[in-house]
Amino acid sequence: MNKFWFTFLFLHIFFFSDLLAQVSQSINLDGKWDYGEGRTYTKSVFVPGIAGDPTKINDSAIWYRRKVVLPGGHWKSAILKFYGARFCPSVYINGNLIGQQNGGMAPLSFLLKHPDIKPGKVITLEVSLKSLNDVKVTDPSYIPKVDHWRSNISSYLWDDVVLETNGGVRIKRVVPFSSIAKDEVTVLCETENFLKKLPSAMIMCGELIDSRGETVASAQVKANNSTIHLTIPFHGKVGQWSPEQPVLYKLRLTLKDKKEILDTKTISYGLKEFTVNKLRFYLNGHPYQVRANTVVWHRWTRDHEAESLAWDTAWFVKNVIRNMKERGANTIRFHLGTPPERILNLCDQYGLLVQYEWCFFHGMPSNVNDLEEQWRPWLDRGIVHPSVSLIHPYNETEGDQLKTAWLALDKILPDYPSLVVEDRDVVHIHKYWWSLFENVGIYYDDASQFPKAIMVDEFGGNYLNGQLKTGRAATIKESFWRFLGPDPTPDQLLQLHTLSNSKIAEYWRRIGAAGFGPFCSIGSSPDGDHWFLGDIKNGKLKPVWNAMAAAWSPVSVSLDVWDRDYIPGQKVELPVYFFNDSKEEKIIKAEVGIKQLPDKQLVSVVVPAYSKTVKTVSITLPDSVGDYTFEADLKTLPEEVKVPVVSAWDFRILKAKVPEKVLKSKVLVFSDEMELKDFLRDHRIPFRECQNINQIAPSDKSFDIILTSLKSWKKIENVDSVRLFIQASVKAGKSAVILDAGPCFLGQGYPEISGDLGPLTGVVKKPYSKIKKVDLFPDVAVEFREVAEPESFIHPTTGNCQLWNNLKTDYAWMWNGMRGGLVVPATGMEIEAPSSDAFINLWKIRGADEKMIMGGTAYFGYEFEGFYDFSISGNDPKVKSSLYHKIKLIAEDGPSLAKSINLNAPVKVVNLSERYNELLKQNTGISYTPLACCGKGLTRIPCGLVDFGGKGGKVIISQLLTSGRLAKGYGQNGLYGIRYDESAVQMVINMLNIVK
């Protein structure tokens, strides 16, 4: 035998003998397992991984099976550990049940107490998981019912399965308590004894091992009790962990007695302290801006396209982590449940703070004991990851259930280092402005309005799949219509998706939110979709990724502008925010100007560390009308940011045009209508002042149109003589344009009590709407009802674009000033006119079939809380049930809607065909034409034309918010003050043209 083979044989025997001598071993049991239901195994599946249909609850318990060769050595006991096994796993060895536990969303451990659990033995391991149908609703791992339609509801092993051996005593629990000030870590270790007699002299040793494999710090302590505190001093040799420098170590703990090693446990370790002080987060003693993204991992695994990707760490690094890091994000929120351990390890390694969450959603139906039982191992799992920073034990939970949660948390939290926990330390804000649930709100001026630091971790939410098809969330169609109209193009869908995430993110950063993160870059098709084009596995990015760089980059720039409409040559004062989240003062440079023009201003600002500076930039707009874009392009990019950092805002330059027949009209305005008089003068529209209506006959030929605004509405509403004068004038063939009609409620952004923040997850609830009815004319009444929200977008009604003469459709989206560019108040308006045409037009907008209404057979409209359905029966239980369950689902899904919907309201039924025939017979000659629509489903009509026919005139009744926007000098100061708007001007001119 030559020397080579002798050496090889010697080493082989040496290492094999060493393996046999091992006591503490960890064997990963991931890979192929047999799988089936009812203990009938029908196929092979990979663990962890999706085993059945993730969209369906299993009919019965599912079973996994595999042969396991137990390791050699002289270990004395074995533990089977499930990092994620839902639901309620039972474990069998060679056909014998050895244990069953509740839960499955937190790690679970089973002592394998069985005669065949011995070194070197081959066993058959079986795992049975309950169907979700068989899990108690009070089990904290139960998937909330309101999530069943959008999350993975199957039973499966969703994380690693590990077999651990020990010498009869194991290290059960490890909790590091780091101290930067003391330059040390104190490790809390809890042990569990399986021996008849505990060894008399045990020692716990701790070693901190760096990336080169060298021990940089160590210590040991006697371990005579089941609870051990081991302090390891660092002596200045241990670096701090942060997303910018994720310095990571291995903390290896060894429990041994005089003779042998009993157990070892190795965790990742990073020296990090994450705290909150007043309105800011702090990382390692320095102010820290949390700039987050959201992944809803358990919802994502509902989609079959996730089957090959959800556990693929290489894909996750390339397409999520790197895309976030290269745009400046530093935090990832794993919503409604933690991801697999391997994903948390990536966050440790690559440097992302983690918002760590439990799966409760819109309620928490558990009890203190069960919560404590499952939340402890859940927190134990998180605390060993330096990335885990924000603790979120529930989502949108209130009332008694919240009290129960905190009874459990008050018992648990003292056993952990100081944690930043939802509600106690942070206010979490979910305002879905400009998306599924809410209009563009931007209600707050500064984070200092809040009593605590705010983490704004849900906004955005305009869901699009890879093919740019709208998702299947309950309100998505109505919401896209609200903002884009019924026929949006793919480009418009992408733009809205981009704006609702990026511009709202920039807003929260500008007002000083401690943290912010849009929702969500990866979710399921029913709720969330993702931020990728085409098949998600290819990682082609939607535009929102790059647009988020202005909000995410640690050094950044942001335009504080919401106005859309400008006039040629206007001088604009543009506030530009410069952010510096780094630890050193920086000179930040940005080019500011108009994208379509070559000349830009290079602006240079000195910004102290951890702060922001605002610089006002003056820009003179071009003389040419058209569509433009303001841009602030950062020129001093941080090294880690790999894409351009650009804050952009689309606007338009326009000039109102007055049709010839309007220039020839004769308009009557009341003498105190100063803004209307200036509006008419500015556009050379002839007008006459009315000092005293008693001195003007309705048939007077000195006027043919009466124009009123908000200033005159109170007179029309309350003064009989004014209303009677308008009635008589219209009867005599004159026309009227009544602007700013009705009560002017403006919603949560304009609270009745100064400083009232309103609900932070949704809109103000209006269970008892204030109703005002005004009989404007003998046959025409207008009813106003307070609703939850104002509107910033209006659209032409089908086939009627009269109001949009000389305007593009989107020029009535977000007028200048007010919070979110409000166009319509939080007041619903319904014009009641005895007109068959009006009736048809109104119900067509609500979704009725025109032919069915006119067809002569019975046809009924059902209305429930602003949503509609239809039937040939006047008492259709299926339609009522369908409407109720749709609204119930919407209310459960979106807290904003839950606060504004009354599920106990009656379903209203209207006999459409009968009412149509009645109006047809009346034949009053009055017709009514809706001129604009808005709101979810476009069912609100904020502007309509009543034509009295024959010798009568035409009347436009409009609640569009035009006062303060029609002439210069009548607006307000400040970013959200109402101000002159050329688009509003053109629309009022068009109203005059319609009634002329």
PDB file of N, CA and C in Angstrom, residues 165-204:
ATOM      1  N   THR A 165     -29.701  16.166  17.809  1.00  0.00           N
ATOM      2  CA  THR A 165     -29.376  15.214  18.874  1.00  0.00           C
ATOM      3  C   THR A 165     -28.574  15.914  19.963  1.00  0.00           C
ATOM      4  N   ASN A 166     -28.612  15.330  21.161  1.00  0.00           N
ATOM      5  CA  ASN A 166     -27.893  15.912  22.294  1.00  0.00           C
ATOM      6  C   ASN A 166     -27.533  14.805  23.281  1.00  0.00           C
ATOM      7  N   GLY A 167     -26.779  15.172  24.306  1.00  0.00           N
ATOM      8  CA  GLY A 167     -26.335  14.218  25.310  1.00  0.00           C
ATOM      9  C   GLY A 167     -27.287  14.076  26.479  1.00  0.00           C
ATOM     10  N   GLY A 168     -28.566  14.297  26.248  1.00  0.00           N
ATOM     11  CA  GLY A 168     -29.558  14.174  27.308  1.00  0.00           C
ATOM     12  C   GLY A 168     -29.952  15.493  27.931  1.00  0.00           C
ATOM     13  N   VAL A 169     -29.209  16.531  27.630  1.00  0.00           N
ATOM     14  CA  VAL A 169     -29.549  17.895  28.039  1.00  0.00           C
ATOM     15  C   VAL A 169     -29.383  18.769  26.797  1.00  0.00           C
ATOM     16  N   ARG A 170     -30.403  19.559  26.494  1.00  0.00           N
ATOM     17  CA  ARG A 170     -30.292  20.381  25.289  1.00  0.00           C
ATOM     18  C   ARG A 170     -30.425  21.865  25.623  1.00  0.00           C
ATOM     19  N   ILE A 171     -29.837  22.673  24.746  1.00  0.00           N
ATOM     20  CA  ILE A 171     -30.027  24.121  24.815  1.00  0.00           C
ATOM     21  C   ILE A 171     -31.343  24.410  24.095  1.00  0.00           C
ATOM     22  N   LYS A 172     -32.333  24.736  24.880  1.00  0.00           N
ATOM     23  CA  LYS A 172     -33.682  24.883  24.346  1.00  0.00           C
ATOM     24  C   LYS A 172     -33.945  26.276  23.784  1.00  0.00           C
ATOM     25  N   ARG A 173     -33.354  27.286  24.411  1.00  0.00           N
ATOM     26  CA  ARG A 173     -33.721  28.665  24.079  1.00  0.00           C
ATOM     27  C   ARG A 173     -32.505  29.556  24.213  1.00  0.00           C
ATOM     28  N   VAL A 174     -32.340  30.453  23.242  1.00  0.00           N
ATOM     29  CA  VAL A 174     -31.215  31.387  23.249  1.00  0.00           C
ATOM     30  C   VAL A 174     -31.757  32.786  22.954  1.00  0.00           C
ATOM     31  N   VAL A 175     -31.484  33.727  23.858  1.00  0.00           N
ATOM     32  CA  VAL A 175     -31.909  35.120  23.650  1.00  0.00           C
ATOM     33  C   VAL A 175     -30.725  36.025  23.952  1.00  0.00           C
ATOM     34  N   PRO A 176     -30.165  36.692  22.928  1.00  0.00           N
ATOM     35  CA  PRO A 176     -29.046  37.615  23.176  1.00  0.00           C
ATOM     36  C   PRO A 176     -29.526  38.988  23.610  1.00  0.00           C
ATOM     37  N   PHE A 177     -28.897  39.543  24.651  1.00  0.00           N
ATOM     38  CA  PHE A 177     -29.151  40.900  25.121  1.00  0.00           C
ATOM     39  C   PHE A 177     -27.884  41.708  24.835  1.00  0.00           C
ATOM     40  N   SER A 178     -27.891  42.465  23.743  1.00  0.00           N
ATOM     41  CA  SER A 178     -26.690  43.204  23.345  1.00  0.00           C
ATOM     42  C   SER A 178     -26.617  44.554  24.041  1.00  0.00           C
ATOM     43  N   SER A 179     -25.402  45.004  24.302  1.00  0.00           N
ATOM     44  CA  SER A 179     -25.189  46.340  24.863  1.00  0.00           C
ATOM     45  C   SER A 179     -23.992  46.972  24.177  1.00  0.00           C
ATOM     46  N   ILE A 180     -24.266  47.991  23.376  1.00  0.00           N
ATOM     47  CA  ILE A 180     -23.175  48.713  22.727  1.00  0.00           C
ATOM     48  C   ILE A 180     -22.400  49.530  23.762  1.00  0.00           C
ATOM     49  N   ALA A 181     -23.111  50.097  24.708  1.00  0.00           N
ATOM     50  CA  ALA A 181     -22.456  50.919  25.734  1.00  0.00           C
ATOM     51  C   ALA A 181     -21.469  50.091  26.557  1.00  0.00           C
ATOM     52  N   LYS A 182     -21.866  48.863  26.907  1.00  0.00           N
ATOM     53  CA  LYS A 182     -20.994  48.007  27.717  1.00  0.00           C
ATOM     54  C   LYS A 182     -20.050  47.169  26.862  1.00  0.00           C
ATOM     55  N   ASP A 183     -20.257  47.209  25.532  1.00  0.00           N
ATOM     56  CA  ASP A 183     -19.416  46.452  24.607  1.00  0.00           C
ATOM     57  C   ASP A 183     -19.438  44.960  24.948  1.00  0.00           C
ATOM     58  N   GLU A 184     -20.658  44.421  25.020  1.00  0.00           N
ATOM     59  CA  GLU A 184     -20.806  43.021  25.404  1.00  0.00           C
ATOM     60  C   GLU A 184     -22.172  42.504  24.997  1.00  0.00           C
ATOM     61  N   VAL A 185     -22.334  41.214  25.099  1.00  0.00           N
ATOM     62  CA  VAL A 185     -23.643  40.594  24.949  1.00  0.00           C
ATOM     63  C   VAL A 185     -23.840  39.635  26.122  1.00  0.00           C
ATOM     64  N   THR A 186     -25.018  39.685  26.702  1.00  0.00           N
ATOM     65  CA  THR A 186     -25.407  38.704  27.704  1.00  0.00           C
ATOM     66  C   THR A 186     -26.420  37.772  27.059  1.00  0.00           C
ATOM     67  N   VAL A 187     -26.067  36.496  27.034  1.00  0.00           N
ATOM     68  CA  VAL A 187     -26.907  35.516  26.354  1.00  0.00           C
ATOM     69  C   VAL A 187     -27.719  34.763  27.401  1.00  0.00           C
ATOM     70  N   LEU A 188     -29.036  34.863  27.271  1.00  0.00           N
ATOM     71  CA  LEU A 188     -29.923  34.062  28.111  1.00  0.00           C
ATOM     72  C   LEU A 188     -30.079  32.704  27.455  1.00  0.00           C
ATOM     73  N   CYS A 189     -29.703  31.655  28.181  1.00  0.00           N
ATOM     74  CA  CYS A 189     -29.832  30.280  27.677  1.00  0.00           C
ATOM     75  C   CYS A 189     -30.737  29.496  28.619  1.00  0.00           C
ATOM     76  N   GLU A 190     -31.705  28.825  28.066  1.00  0.00           N
ATOM     77  CA  GLU A 190     -32.538  27.915  28.835  1.00  0.00           C
ATOM     78  C   GLU A 190     -32.268  26.495  28.351  1.00  0.00           C
ATOM     79  N   THR A 191     -32.071  25.585  29.312  1.00  0.00           N
ATOM     80  CA  THR A 191     -31.768  24.203  28.963  1.00  0.00           C
ATOM     81  C   THR A 191     -32.924  23.300  29.373  1.00  0.00           C
ATOM     82  N   GLU A 192     -32.954  22.121  28.763  1.00  0.00           N
ATOM     83  CA  GLU A 192     -33.990  21.133  29.067  1.00  0.00           C
ATOM     84  C   GLU A 192     -33.303  19.788  29.292  1.00  0.00           C
ATOM     85  N   ASN A 193     -33.624  19.140  30.418  1.00  0.00           N
ATOM     86  CA  ASN A 193     -32.959  17.902  30.811  1.00  0.00           C
ATOM     87  C   ASN A 193     -33.843  16.690  30.521  1.00  0.00           C
ATOM     88  N   PHE A 194     -33.269  15.682  29.831  1.00  0.00           N
ATOM     89  CA  PHE A 194     -33.995  14.440  29.556  1.00  0.00           C
ATOM     90  C   PHE A 194     -33.387  13.250  30.314  1.00  0.00           C
ATOM     91  N   LEU A 195     -32.372  13.530  31.143  1.00  0.00           N
ATOM     92  CA  LEU A 195     -31.719  12.468  31.904  1.00  0.00           C
ATOM     93  C   LEU A 195     -32.420  12.258  33.243  1.00  0.00           C
ATOM     94  N   LYS A 196     -32.229  11.089  33.795  1.00  0.00           N
ATOM     95  CA  LYS A 196     -32.797  10.825  35.125  1.00  0.00           C
ATOM     96  C   LYS A 196     -32.132  11.703  36.175  1.00  0.00           C
ATOM     97  N   LYS A 197     -30.851  11.956  35.958  1.00  0.00           N
ATOM     98  CA  LYS A 197     -30.111  12.786  36.896  1.00  0.00           C
ATOM     99  C   LYS A 197     -29.310  13.818  36.128  1.00  0.00           C
ATOM    100  N   LEU A 198     -29.475  15.072  36.507  1.00  0.00           N
ATOM    101  CA  LEU A 198     -28.773  16.160  35.831  1.00  0.00           C
ATOM    102  C   LEU A 198     -27.289  16.110  36.185  1.00  0.00           C
ATOM    103  N   PRO A 199     -26.398  16.236  35.190  1.00  0.00           N
ATOM    104  CA  PRO A 199     -24.966  16.265  35.496  1.00  0.00           C
ATOM    105  C   PRO A 199     -24.645  17.335  36.537  1.00  0.00           C
ATOM    106  N   SER A 200     -23.733  17.031  37.412  1.00  0.00           N
ATOM    107  CA  SER A 200     -23.492  17.892  38.574  1.00  0.00           C
ATOM    108  C   SER A 200     -22.694  19.138  38.245  1.00  0.00           C
ATOM    109  N   ALA A 201     -21.859  19.095  37.246  1.00  0.00           N
ATOM    110  CA  ALA A 201     -20.984  20.248  36.970  1.00  0.00           C
ATOM    111  C   ALA A 201     -21.000  20.552  35.480  1.00  0.00           C
ATOM    112  N   MET A 202     -21.945  21.356  35.048  1.00  0.00           N
ATOM    113  CA  MET A 202     -22.025  21.725  33.636  1.00  0.00           C
ATOM    114  C   MET A 202     -21.478  23.133  33.441  1.00  0.00           C
ATOM    115  N   ILE A 203     -20.977  23.367  32.240  1.00  0.00           N
ATOM    116  CA  ILE A 203     -20.423  24.669  31.861  1.00  0.00           C
ATOM    117  C   ILE A 203     -21.043  25.085  30.533  1.00  0.00           C
ATOM    118  N   MET A 204     -21.396  26.354  30.443  1.00  0.00           N
ATOM    119  CA  MET A 204     -21.842  26.918  29.167  1.00  0.00           C
ATOM    120  C   MET A 204     -20.730  27.800  28.628  1.00  0.00           C
TER     121      MET A 204
END
